[in-house]
Amino acid sequence: MKRLLCIWCLAAVAAACGGDPAKRASDYAASGDRYVEKGQLKEAVIEYRNAVKADPKRADVYAKLGRSLRRLERAPEAYAALTRAVELNPADAGTQLEVASLLIAAGDFEAARRRAEQALKVQPSSPDALIALGTALAGLERLDEAVQKMEQAIRVDPSHAGAVVTLGSFRLAEGKRAEAERLLRKAAELDTRSARPQIALANLYWATGDRQGVERALSEAFAREPGNRLAHRAAAMLYLVTNRPVEAERHLRVLAQGEHPSASLALARFLASQGRRDEAMKSLEKTIKAPEPEIQAASRALHARLMLGGSSPDAKAAVAEARKAVQLAPQTAETHYALGLALAAEGNYDAADAAFAEVLRLEPRASVAAVERSRLGLARGDARAAVAAARAAVSAPAAGVAASLQLVRSLRAAGRLDDARVELESVVKRGEPTPEVRSELGWLALASGNRQAARTAFEQAGATDGLVTLDLLEGRMDAARERVRSQMAARPNDPSLLILSARVELAAGKPADAEPFLTRVIELDPRALDAYYLLAESHRRQSNIDRVRADYERAAVARPDAVVPTRTLLGLLEEGQKRPFEAERQYRAALARDPHAGVAANNLAWLLAEQERFDEARPLAEVAARELPARAEPRHTLGWILLKSGRPSDAIPLLEAAVRMAPDRPRYREHLEEARSEVRRQQQARAAR
């Protein structure tokens, strides 16, 4: 009996839980309506979803679900629900227009046109349908037809503010500013409660450069609808453009209180731009796992970049995060840029360069990526590549001072000081010099031998490295050492300061004291090329050539992307040890990596010429002369090779150029006189015949 009773109870419970599907759908829908009234849209969505699950034929509930999702700014889900609603009830013109509106926002104007025309078949005189159709036609660049639809909507309902607003927008697109402003002001009079006409007026003033007009219109929009999100977006943009971050943040925070993660992402980007890393990271917590792949990808890309900041940058974690971003959005330049920055921070320069190249493939005008490629060129000792990338950055339409400064640095590294000076002068003319600009002024002054001007510029810039360099040149070792130590008190593990400390000790003739600084740099970053080179110099000064050679070999292993400078240095070392065949092997290894490596080509050409292998040497010397146009050495090398090959007339212009560029090198003048003497001898020999 007890068993029968249990079965009966279960059946009763099942019947109670089941019930009439239509009744359950209505109950769920009614519950959803109550949540909407309270502004609890997430809860309403759950109830509406339960309703259509119970009764999948309820077009009205699909429409309510779509509208709630739209208010939550979940456009793809809203589109799916509203589309299902009109499939179930094609006569619902209002929902058709909501679908058309979503399509317009997504830029699918042709599909929006079809939806608007379907709505007009149901309601031939609907102003809203005419407005939607006109907007879609405008998006299809059929502006004359679009204007006709707006004018028709106004004839149907002269008091319809939406039609007047849209027609005003079209007049602005036609360049008829006065007519557009008249229409938008009329719309504001027709509809004194909606913010829309004032937002349209703000857009008009924005398009015409009237920033004060924008602010007035938005102020009126907020007076009408304090929570209007379009108005908050417009205000945030206005204050960002006019460099008023406090006001911009207020509107961005209002937007971020909404449900859609894109607003939190916008706030995070703003906070990151203000250097407020921790706050930006917190804002990303709402977006890092967003269901939309594009938002999650952008969030992870920003997260990766933020990981590279702070007191403890984590390049490895940043690379992993950026790779996830690229997987989510492989066709987005932003994700590849973040990956490039992370890889560069990790020291993987080749992969970083490939990432920045992908940014430029996706977005050819991205000057920031070209700047980063130039920086990588300098880090790898490839001044030619650095100059080429910097020129590409400067030529981009949105290029700023950063691109020009990178070009200045690259030209300076390539020895093209006159070109660097011209470029820097153009930067100075643009406005008050920043510390970075003043620092470059100092380096160029120093390169020109004007130490006083250099010191003034470095002091104004607060450039410790420049001031230390001057101290060392002037023999003020104690001052240089104290200057670096004062900085290291606050940043004891700063690689740049550790390198600077090592340079001071080397300049002071204490190579052994430089070693601990360099060893610490390598511990912090096993790929720090400068540290290996300076360590090798320290060992060279202590006459420990085997350790020098080992340091360079370690650098080559640690940084395969820096084969060219490392193998070139090894070649110089082997030459100094009178091992020409080993030197040749090292230079050839450098050129195998980069056939345009000017220093390696020049040195190998000279080495081969000394062995009278002139046919092999001449092409290499030509490469060096082409790649190092501001250097005297390759001109001397090529000129000497031509002289020894029996072509003294061809050698003379090259040797003359070498003497002009380096008048303090007597060997160049001797070879020039030898070439001139040989030309005279040949002329005399011809005359004697």
XYZ file of C-alpha atoms in Angstrom:
689
model
C 0.000 0.000 0.000
C 2.858 2.347 0.832
C 4.393 1.661 -2.560
C 1.142 2.525 -4.361
C 0.868 5.708 -2.349
C 4.408 6.766 -3.348
C 3.673 6.150 -7.006
C 0.475 8.171 -6.749
C 2.347 11.061 -5.096
C 5.012 11.092 -7.804
C 2.360 11.135 -10.486
C 0.643 14.042 -8.773
C 3.882 15.994 -8.536
C 4.641 15.277 -12.177
C 1.218 16.491 -13.213
C 1.658 19.642 -11.149
C 5.070 20.315 -12.711
C 3.789 19.621 -16.180
C 0.442 21.268 -16.663
C -0.719 23.118 -19.755
C 2.263 24.389 -21.813
C 0.308 27.454 -22.929
C -0.557 28.261 -19.311
C 3.075 27.863 -18.225
C 4.229 30.053 -21.124
C 1.792 32.779 -20.117
C 2.880 32.581 -16.487
C 6.545 32.862 -17.436
C 5.784 35.761 -19.814
C 3.810 37.584 -17.116
C 6.713 37.120 -14.726
C 9.052 38.491 -17.356
C 6.817 41.530 -17.802
C 6.973 42.239 -14.071
C 10.782 42.068 -14.150
C 10.862 44.510 -17.089
C 8.726 46.959 -15.109
C 11.299 46.780 -12.307
C 14.190 47.245 -14.723
C 15.524 43.740 -13.987
C 16.223 42.814 -17.580
C 18.485 39.819 -16.976
C 15.757 38.149 -14.903
C 13.188 39.069 -17.562
C 15.264 37.363 -20.249
C 15.349 34.151 -18.201
C 11.559 34.169 -17.820
C 10.929 34.921 -21.510
C 13.287 32.128 -22.508
C 11.341 29.748 -20.257
C 8.119 30.941 -21.880
C 9.221 30.228 -25.471
C 10.638 26.899 -24.330
C 7.207 25.981 -22.995
C 5.417 27.307 -26.093
C 7.767 27.861 -29.086
C 4.948 29.427 -31.133
C 4.569 32.579 -29.011
C 5.672 35.338 -31.398
C 4.768 38.018 -28.855
C 7.116 36.505 -26.254
C 9.967 36.219 -28.762
C 9.465 39.922 -29.474
C 9.604 40.758 -25.745
C 12.701 38.598 -25.369
C 14.358 40.393 -28.307
C 13.545 43.829 -26.904
C 14.966 42.959 -23.490
C 18.138 41.584 -25.052
C 18.431 44.706 -27.162
C 18.225 46.896 -24.071
C 21.005 44.761 -22.606
C 23.014 45.537 -25.768
C 23.240 41.864 -26.681
C 22.594 42.561 -30.344
C 23.228 39.089 -31.904
C 20.838 37.385 -29.441
C 18.284 40.185 -29.840
C 18.411 39.817 -33.621
C 17.804 36.050 -33.387
C 14.801 36.467 -31.075
C 13.211 39.314 -33.052
C 13.761 37.494 -36.338
C 11.994 34.443 -34.911
C 9.112 36.695 -33.813
C 8.507 38.015 -37.333
C 8.854 34.532 -38.804
C 5.977 33.463 -36.549
C 4.017 36.676 -37.179
C 4.993 38.439 -40.450
C 2.187 40.962 -39.891
C 3.996 42.443 -36.872
C 5.318 45.568 -38.590
C 6.785 47.018 -35.384
C 9.009 44.010 -34.802
C 10.042 44.014 -38.475
C 11.254 47.561 -37.964
C 13.205 46.567 -34.867
C 14.965 43.909 -36.942
C 15.641 46.544 -39.611
C 17.114 48.853 -36.973
C 19.510 46.138 -35.792
C 20.563 45.463 -39.376
C 21.224 49.174 -39.943
C 23.370 49.283 -36.807
C 25.311 46.277 -38.126
C 25.808 47.949 -41.524
C 23.689 45.427 -43.469
C 21.672 48.075 -45.296
C 20.355 45.812 -48.052
C 18.777 43.391 -45.563
C 17.432 46.366 -43.591
C 15.830 47.740 -46.764
C 14.000 44.451 -47.342
C 12.721 44.386 -43.753
C 11.483 47.978 -43.970
C 9.665 47.252 -47.235
C 7.967 44.223 -45.613
C 6.788 46.502 -42.795
C 5.425 48.998 -45.349
C 3.387 46.256 -47.007
C 1.617 45.762 -43.673
C 1.414 49.503 -42.831
C 1.804 51.500 -46.081
C 1.576 54.873 -44.324
C 3.789 54.155 -41.324
C 6.241 57.034 -40.746
C 8.527 54.692 -38.791
C 8.673 52.273 -41.704
C 9.399 55.118 -44.122
C 12.175 56.356 -41.815
C 13.731 52.883 -41.620
C 13.565 52.485 -45.391
C 15.065 55.935 -45.944
C 17.909 55.227 -43.513
C 18.665 51.933 -45.243
C 18.654 53.645 -48.648
C 21.037 56.297 -47.328
C 23.341 53.518 -46.163
C 23.232 52.123 -49.711
C 24.303 55.597 -50.929
C 20.918 56.192 -52.579
C 20.565 59.565 -50.873
C 17.991 61.115 -53.245
C 15.580 58.225 -52.648
C 16.313 58.376 -48.921
C 15.370 62.087 -48.798
C 12.127 61.314 -50.669
C 11.157 58.716 -48.056
C 11.845 61.169 -45.213
C 9.812 63.894 -46.877
C 6.988 61.378 -47.406
C 7.127 60.429 -43.703
C 6.852 64.101 -42.719
C 3.864 64.586 -45.067
C 2.161 61.621 -43.427
C 2.882 62.996 -39.929
C 4.304 66.546 -39.798
C 4.718 66.239 -36.034
C 6.858 63.100 -36.224
C 10.119 64.290 -34.682
C 12.001 61.149 -35.733
C 11.354 61.829 -39.415
C 12.437 65.442 -39.063
C 15.618 64.399 -37.230
C 16.515 61.884 -39.922
C 15.831 64.342 -42.749
C 18.034 66.870 -40.962
C 20.830 64.292 -40.832
C 20.476 63.681 -44.550
C 20.621 67.415 -45.260
C 23.858 67.570 -43.296
C 25.239 64.708 -45.419
C 24.354 66.781 -48.494
C 26.383 69.665 -47.061
C 23.303 71.796 -46.329
C 24.274 72.756 -42.774
C 21.795 75.609 -42.257
C 18.847 73.528 -43.486
C 19.985 70.588 -41.353
C 20.196 72.763 -38.227
C 16.738 74.251 -38.905
C 15.199 70.793 -39.195
C 16.886 69.478 -36.074
C 15.801 72.495 -34.036
C 12.263 71.939 -35.303
C 12.477 68.301 -34.201
C 13.583 69.439 -30.743
C 10.478 71.655 -30.543
C 8.208 68.841 -31.711
C 9.580 66.405 -29.151
C 10.468 68.163 -25.916
C 10.973 64.961 -23.892
C 13.315 62.897 -26.064
C 17.074 63.392 -26.138
C 17.300 62.229 -29.748
C 16.939 65.645 -31.492
C 19.563 67.153 -29.197
C 21.942 64.264 -29.851
C 21.451 64.809 -33.589
C 22.207 68.515 -33.082
C 25.350 67.535 -31.170
C 26.397 65.388 -34.146
C 25.826 68.328 -36.465
C 27.975 70.625 -34.338
C 30.622 67.919 -34.093
C 30.734 67.574 -37.876
C 31.191 71.324 -38.238
C 33.827 71.627 -35.516
C 31.648 73.548 -33.052
C 32.747 71.909 -29.773
C 30.837 74.401 -27.615
C 27.687 73.703 -29.627
C 28.179 69.967 -29.016
C 28.407 70.545 -25.268
C 25.284 72.744 -25.221
C 23.266 70.187 -27.174
C 24.375 67.319 -24.969
C 23.576 69.305 -21.834
C 20.013 69.695 -23.101
C 19.902 65.996 -24.014
C 20.825 65.049 -20.417
C 18.200 67.458 -19.088
C 15.612 65.521 -21.086
C 16.937 61.977 -20.561
C 19.638 61.762 -17.890
C 20.293 58.083 -18.591
C 20.431 58.211 -22.390
C 23.392 55.999 -23.327
C 23.918 57.592 -26.748
C 24.268 60.968 -25.046
C 26.752 59.536 -22.552
C 28.790 58.004 -25.394
C 28.835 61.298 -27.280
C 29.842 63.199 -24.141
C 32.635 60.742 -23.364
C 33.983 61.144 -26.898
C 33.781 64.940 -26.690
C 35.735 65.087 -23.437
C 38.325 62.569 -24.614
C 38.982 64.536 -27.793
C 39.187 67.826 -25.893
C 41.537 66.288 -23.286
C 39.183 66.549 -20.322
C 39.722 63.123 -18.748
C 37.834 63.783 -15.501
C 34.597 64.591 -17.366
C 35.157 61.727 -19.827
C 35.596 59.227 -17.001
C 32.279 60.232 -15.426
C 30.372 59.299 -18.592
C 32.426 56.161 -19.226
C 31.610 54.933 -15.714
C 27.883 55.515 -16.285
C 28.102 53.437 -19.464
C 30.099 50.706 -17.698
C 27.265 50.247 -15.204
C 25.236 48.706 -18.030
C 25.187 45.027 -18.805
C 27.168 45.007 -22.022
C 30.886 44.277 -21.514
C 31.956 46.598 -24.330
C 31.344 49.578 -22.033
C 33.587 48.077 -19.334
C 36.226 47.476 -22.000
C 36.021 51.126 -23.060
C 36.493 52.177 -19.432
C 39.468 49.816 -19.073
C 41.090 51.298 -22.176
C 40.605 54.785 -20.799
C 42.083 53.866 -17.413
C 45.051 52.188 -19.123
C 45.658 55.329 -21.196
C 45.767 57.313 -17.933
C 48.395 54.975 -16.470
C 45.936 53.547 -13.929
C 46.960 49.958 -14.510
C 45.355 48.284 -11.473
C 41.990 49.966 -12.059
C 42.107 48.983 -15.724
C 42.812 45.366 -14.777
C 39.807 45.394 -12.424
C 37.539 46.792 -15.136
C 38.634 43.980 -17.452
C 37.298 41.388 -15.007
C 33.829 41.936 -16.536
C 35.039 41.518 -20.116
C 37.903 39.016 -20.138
C 35.465 36.088 -20.466
C 32.761 37.847 -22.455
C 30.704 35.544 -24.706
C 31.405 37.730 -27.755
C 34.748 36.573 -29.244
C 35.699 40.033 -30.484
C 35.204 41.629 -27.053
C 37.031 38.833 -25.264
C 39.889 39.094 -27.778
C 40.206 42.863 -27.320
C 40.070 42.415 -23.539
C 42.790 39.784 -23.564
C 44.938 41.932 -25.864
C 44.672 44.857 -23.438
C 45.248 42.509 -20.488
C 48.461 41.256 -22.135
C 49.716 44.813 -22.552
C 48.892 45.658 -18.941
C 50.859 42.588 -17.816
C 53.957 44.198 -19.331
C 53.614 47.219 -17.026
C 53.832 47.643 -13.304
C 56.723 46.825 -11.020
C 56.811 43.131 -11.983
C 56.190 42.746 -15.722
C 55.430 39.171 -16.778
C 56.386 38.818 -20.454
C 55.783 35.063 -20.547
C 52.217 35.363 -19.216
C 51.607 38.324 -21.541
C 52.663 36.237 -24.548
C 50.275 33.442 -23.537
C 47.405 35.907 -23.069
C 48.105 37.664 -26.371
C 48.176 34.320 -28.204
C 44.685 33.585 -26.839
C 43.564 36.967 -28.151
C 44.962 36.188 -31.609
C 43.201 32.812 -31.638
C 39.891 34.508 -30.843
C 40.322 37.291 -33.425
C 43.070 36.427 -35.932
C 41.990 39.149 -38.345
C 42.219 41.967 -35.790
C 45.311 44.174 -35.810
C 44.915 44.948 -32.092
C 45.553 41.337 -31.039
C 48.673 40.943 -33.188
C 50.009 44.262 -31.876
C 49.651 43.059 -28.284
C 51.408 39.815 -29.236
C 54.245 41.760 -30.845
C 54.762 43.869 -27.719
C 54.751 40.796 -25.493
C 57.185 38.887 -27.709
C 59.514 41.896 -27.846
C 59.426 42.133 -24.055
C 60.264 38.430 -23.907
C 63.234 39.077 -26.214
C 61.870 37.039 -29.121
C 62.576 39.748 -31.686
C 62.046 37.726 -34.864
C 58.595 36.558 -33.778
C 57.750 40.069 -32.560
C 58.718 41.515 -35.928
C 56.466 38.979 -37.660
C 53.578 39.988 -35.382
C 54.029 43.686 -36.178
C 54.281 42.848 -39.885
C 50.902 41.123 -39.575
C 49.486 44.270 -37.944
C 50.611 46.288 -40.958
C 49.156 43.727 -43.357
C 45.778 44.018 -41.642
C 46.039 47.779 -41.090
C 48.643 49.388 -43.400
C 48.227 52.776 -41.701
C 49.164 51.497 -38.238
C 52.210 53.693 -37.687
C 52.674 52.370 -34.127
C 53.488 48.918 -35.512
C 56.023 50.392 -37.932
C 57.616 52.279 -35.008
C 57.927 49.007 -33.090
C 59.543 47.318 -36.097
C 62.053 50.156 -36.213
C 62.826 49.712 -32.511
C 63.390 46.022 -33.109
C 65.796 46.880 -35.920
C 67.859 49.011 -33.545
C 67.746 46.316 -30.864
C 69.155 43.851 -33.378
C 71.823 46.261 -34.559
C 70.195 46.643 -37.985
C 70.119 50.418 -38.521
C 69.143 50.041 -42.191
C 65.981 48.120 -41.305
C 65.287 50.551 -38.462
C 65.416 53.556 -40.817
C 63.178 51.860 -43.402
C 60.549 50.954 -40.798
C 60.681 54.424 -39.216
C 60.186 56.086 -42.606
C 57.127 53.896 -43.154
C 55.817 54.990 -39.746
C 56.342 58.687 -40.514
C 54.568 58.392 -43.869
C 51.372 57.024 -42.263
C 48.483 59.550 -42.171
C 48.112 59.451 -38.378
C 51.832 59.448 -37.590
C 52.799 61.521 -34.583
C 55.907 62.779 -32.849
C 56.810 59.257 -31.665
C 57.292 58.109 -35.270
C 59.444 61.127 -36.121
C 61.601 60.634 -33.026
C 62.110 56.997 -33.915
C 63.274 58.066 -37.366
C 65.710 60.504 -35.742
C 67.131 57.734 -33.525
C 67.409 55.352 -36.474
C 69.183 57.890 -38.665
C 71.540 58.671 -35.806
C 72.302 54.971 -35.369
C 73.010 54.732 -39.101
C 75.481 57.600 -38.845
C 73.303 59.921 -40.932
C 73.528 62.858 -38.554
C 72.581 65.594 -41.038
C 69.378 63.766 -41.987
C 68.618 63.168 -38.304
C 69.111 66.867 -37.548
C 66.725 67.948 -40.330
C 64.045 65.549 -39.100
C 64.455 66.658 -35.490
C 64.217 70.330 -36.448
C 60.828 69.615 -38.052
C 59.704 67.978 -34.801
C 60.813 70.990 -32.730
C 58.835 73.332 -34.990
C 55.614 71.471 -34.139
C 55.546 72.690 -30.544
C 57.236 72.831 -27.144
C 59.898 70.111 -27.023
C 59.092 67.141 -24.779
C 61.787 65.478 -22.629
C 62.239 62.877 -25.381
C 62.802 65.583 -27.988
C 65.265 67.402 -25.720
C 67.148 64.155 -25.148
C 67.545 63.662 -28.910
C 68.711 67.270 -29.232
C 71.351 66.401 -26.653
C 72.585 63.307 -28.488
C 72.839 65.158 -31.786
C 74.691 68.037 -30.118
C 77.069 65.530 -28.573
C 77.635 63.839 -31.930
C 78.527 67.264 -33.342
C 81.039 67.888 -30.553
C 78.996 70.558 -28.757
C 79.168 69.228 -25.203
C 77.747 72.326 -23.521
C 74.609 72.276 -25.677
C 74.336 68.530 -25.095
C 74.550 68.944 -21.299
C 71.889 71.665 -21.309
C 69.530 69.495 -23.361
C 70.145 66.403 -21.222
C 69.548 68.366 -18.010
C 66.279 69.767 -19.368
C 65.237 66.249 -20.390
C 66.365 64.595 -17.164
C 68.295 62.103 -19.321
C 70.549 60.185 -16.935
C 72.225 58.164 -19.690
C 73.182 61.298 -21.601
C 74.531 63.081 -18.522
C 76.534 60.017 -17.501
C 77.999 59.803 -21.001
C 79.123 63.428 -20.751
C 80.606 62.829 -17.295
C 82.636 59.936 -18.690
C 83.829 61.936 -21.701
C 85.002 64.683 -19.364
C 86.749 62.233 -17.028
C 84.376 62.879 -14.132
C 84.167 59.245 -13.045
C 83.009 59.918 -9.481
C 80.216 62.201 -10.680
C 79.070 59.592 -13.214
C 79.153 56.824 -10.612
C 77.202 58.909 -8.077
C 74.614 59.908 -10.685
C 73.871 56.260 -11.491
C 73.892 55.153 -7.858
C 71.296 57.767 -6.912
C 68.974 56.353 -9.556
C 69.661 52.731 -8.608
C 68.625 53.367 -4.998
C 65.022 53.475 -6.220
C 65.429 50.937 -9.052
C 68.115 48.426 -8.091
C 67.108 45.886 -10.741
C 66.582 48.252 -13.661
C 68.560 46.668 -16.541
C 69.279 50.030 -18.169
C 70.823 51.375 -14.940
C 72.816 48.175 -14.417
C 74.206 48.497 -17.948
C 75.021 52.149 -17.280
C 76.846 51.191 -14.068
C 78.923 48.680 -16.001
C 79.833 51.305 -18.581
C 80.985 53.635 -15.826
C 83.276 50.980 -14.338
C 84.693 50.090 -17.750
C 85.372 53.764 -18.441
C 87.031 54.049 -15.042
C 89.382 51.212 -15.984
C 87.800 48.717 -13.580
C 86.532 45.908 -15.837
C 86.300 43.423 -12.959
C 83.930 45.790 -11.107
C 81.692 45.933 -14.195
C 81.147 42.166 -14.247
C 78.655 41.876 -11.313
C 76.358 44.455 -12.922
C 76.418 42.638 -16.254
C 75.943 39.229 -14.690
C 72.868 40.587 -12.881
C 71.421 41.895 -16.157
C 71.837 38.471 -17.762
C 70.176 36.847 -14.748
C 67.207 39.188 -15.172
C 67.115 38.787 -18.954
C 69.175 35.957 -20.485
C 68.692 37.563 -23.922
C 70.140 41.003 -23.042
C 72.562 41.449 -25.935
C 74.296 44.595 -24.622
C 75.209 42.788 -21.414
C 76.977 39.994 -23.295
C 78.879 42.478 -25.459
C 79.994 44.545 -22.477
C 80.939 41.410 -20.575
C 83.091 40.398 -23.514
C 84.701 43.856 -23.460
C 85.356 43.445 -19.733
C 87.110 40.134 -20.330
C 89.037 41.545 -23.292
C 90.449 44.284 -21.093
C 91.527 41.624 -18.652
C 93.282 39.845 -21.552
C 91.041 36.797 -21.235
C 90.353 36.174 -24.909
C 88.896 32.703 -24.409
C 86.241 34.167 -22.129
C 85.571 36.935 -24.642
C 84.976 34.360 -27.340
C 82.737 32.373 -24.983
C 80.699 35.504 -24.139
C 80.002 36.185 -27.805
C 79.084 32.565 -28.461
C 76.674 32.660 -25.504
C 75.108 35.792 -26.968
C 74.661 34.060 -30.333
C 72.872 31.161 -28.641
C 70.758 33.394 -26.393
C 69.720 35.652 -29.240
C 69.517 33.847 -32.597
C 67.817 36.948 -33.988
C 71.028 38.901 -33.280
C 73.300 36.702 -35.362
C 74.550 39.581 -37.485
C 76.093 41.847 -34.798
C 77.289 38.900 -32.709
C 79.024 37.092 -35.565
C 80.469 40.399 -36.756
C 81.994 40.975 -33.324
C 83.374 37.453 -33.322
C 84.915 38.161 -36.718
C 86.606 41.275 -35.350
C 87.864 39.259 -32.396
C 89.355 36.583 -34.658
C 90.981 39.237 -36.837
C 92.532 40.761 -33.739
C 93.897 37.324 -32.852
C 95.429 36.973 -36.356
C 93.065 34.138 -37.293
C 91.843 35.257 -40.752
C 90.140 32.011 -41.710
C 88.075 31.992 -38.485
C 87.244 35.661 -39.041
C 86.075 34.898 -42.579
C 83.829 32.121 -41.253
C 82.185 34.472 -38.757
C 81.615 37.246 -41.308
C 80.115 34.785 -43.766
C 77.769 33.523 -41.027
C 76.578 37.093 -40.473
C 76.035 37.659 -44.200
C 74.194 34.358 -44.562
C 71.648 35.755 -42.106
C 71.522 39.220 -43.708
C 73.169 39.790 -47.103
C 72.845 43.547 -46.476
C 74.944 43.499 -43.271
C 77.223 46.430 -44.130
C 79.911 46.086 -41.450
C 80.365 42.349 -42.006
C 80.478 42.888 -45.781
C 83.092 45.628 -45.460
C 85.308 43.647 -43.091
C 85.104 40.474 -45.160
C 85.856 42.445 -48.330
C 89.015 43.867 -46.737
C 90.029 40.443 -45.465
C 89.654 38.903 -48.934
C 91.443 41.819 -50.591
C 94.438 41.295 -48.310
C 94.564 37.761 -49.728
C 94.319 39.283 -53.255
C 90.900 37.684 -53.808
C 89.697 40.871 -55.477
C 86.896 39.360 -57.575
C 85.262 38.015 -54.405
C 85.972 41.166 -52.408
C 84.600 43.797 -54.798
C 80.845 42.792 -54.667
C 81.026 42.704 -50.879
C 82.617 46.149 -50.758
C 79.885 47.457 -53.057
C 77.253 46.108 -50.650
C 79.000 47.832 -47.740
C 79.245 51.164 -49.583
C 75.554 50.988 -50.472
C 74.393 50.009 -46.975
C 76.667 52.397 -45.046
C 76.411 55.630 -47.064
C 77.499 57.849 -44.160
C 80.638 55.861 -43.324
C 84.107 56.417 -44.718
C 85.330 52.831 -44.240
C 83.401 51.116 -47.063
C 84.394 53.819 -49.545
C 88.024 53.346 -48.603
C 87.684 49.545 -48.852
C 86.057 49.642 -52.281
C 88.471 52.297 -53.522
C 91.504 50.296 -52.373
C 90.137 47.111 -54.001
C 89.623 48.950 -57.303
C 93.119 50.394 -57.034
C 94.653 46.958 -56.483
C 92.528 45.555 -59.318
C 94.151 47.960 -61.780
C 91.339 50.533 -61.853
C 92.904 53.615 -60.173
C 90.666 56.104 -62.019
C 87.553 54.438 -60.580
C 89.192 54.301 -57.156
C 89.978 58.029 -56.873
C 86.396 59.377 -56.319
C 85.797 56.768 -53.615
C 89.081 57.471 -51.864
C 88.490 61.230 -52.078
C 85.094 60.727 -50.403
C 86.720 58.624 -47.684
C 89.295 61.364 -46.999
C 86.559 64.032 -46.822
C 84.525 61.932 -44.389
C 87.502 60.952 -42.214
C 90.282 63.516 -42.673
C 92.049 62.279 -39.542
C 92.999 58.922 -41.067
C 96.375 59.198 -42.830
C 96.050 55.752 -44.382
C 93.131 56.913 -46.503
C 95.171 59.876 -47.805
C 98.134 57.606 -48.563
C 95.949 55.304 -50.674
C 94.433 58.309 -52.458
C 97.912 59.606 -53.359
C 98.864 56.100 -54.500
C 95.819 55.997 -56.807
C 96.592 59.447 -58.238
C 100.217 58.439 -58.758
C 99.134 55.278 -60.569
C 96.819 57.299 -62.852
C 99.717 59.654 -63.710
C 101.966 56.665 -64.391
C 99.366 55.123 -66.709
C 98.937 58.460 -68.534
C 102.690 58.762 -68.989
C 102.896 55.193 -70.245
C 100.183 55.874 -72.834
C 101.906 59.095 -73.900
C 105.216 57.249 -74.328
C 103.578 54.819 -76.726
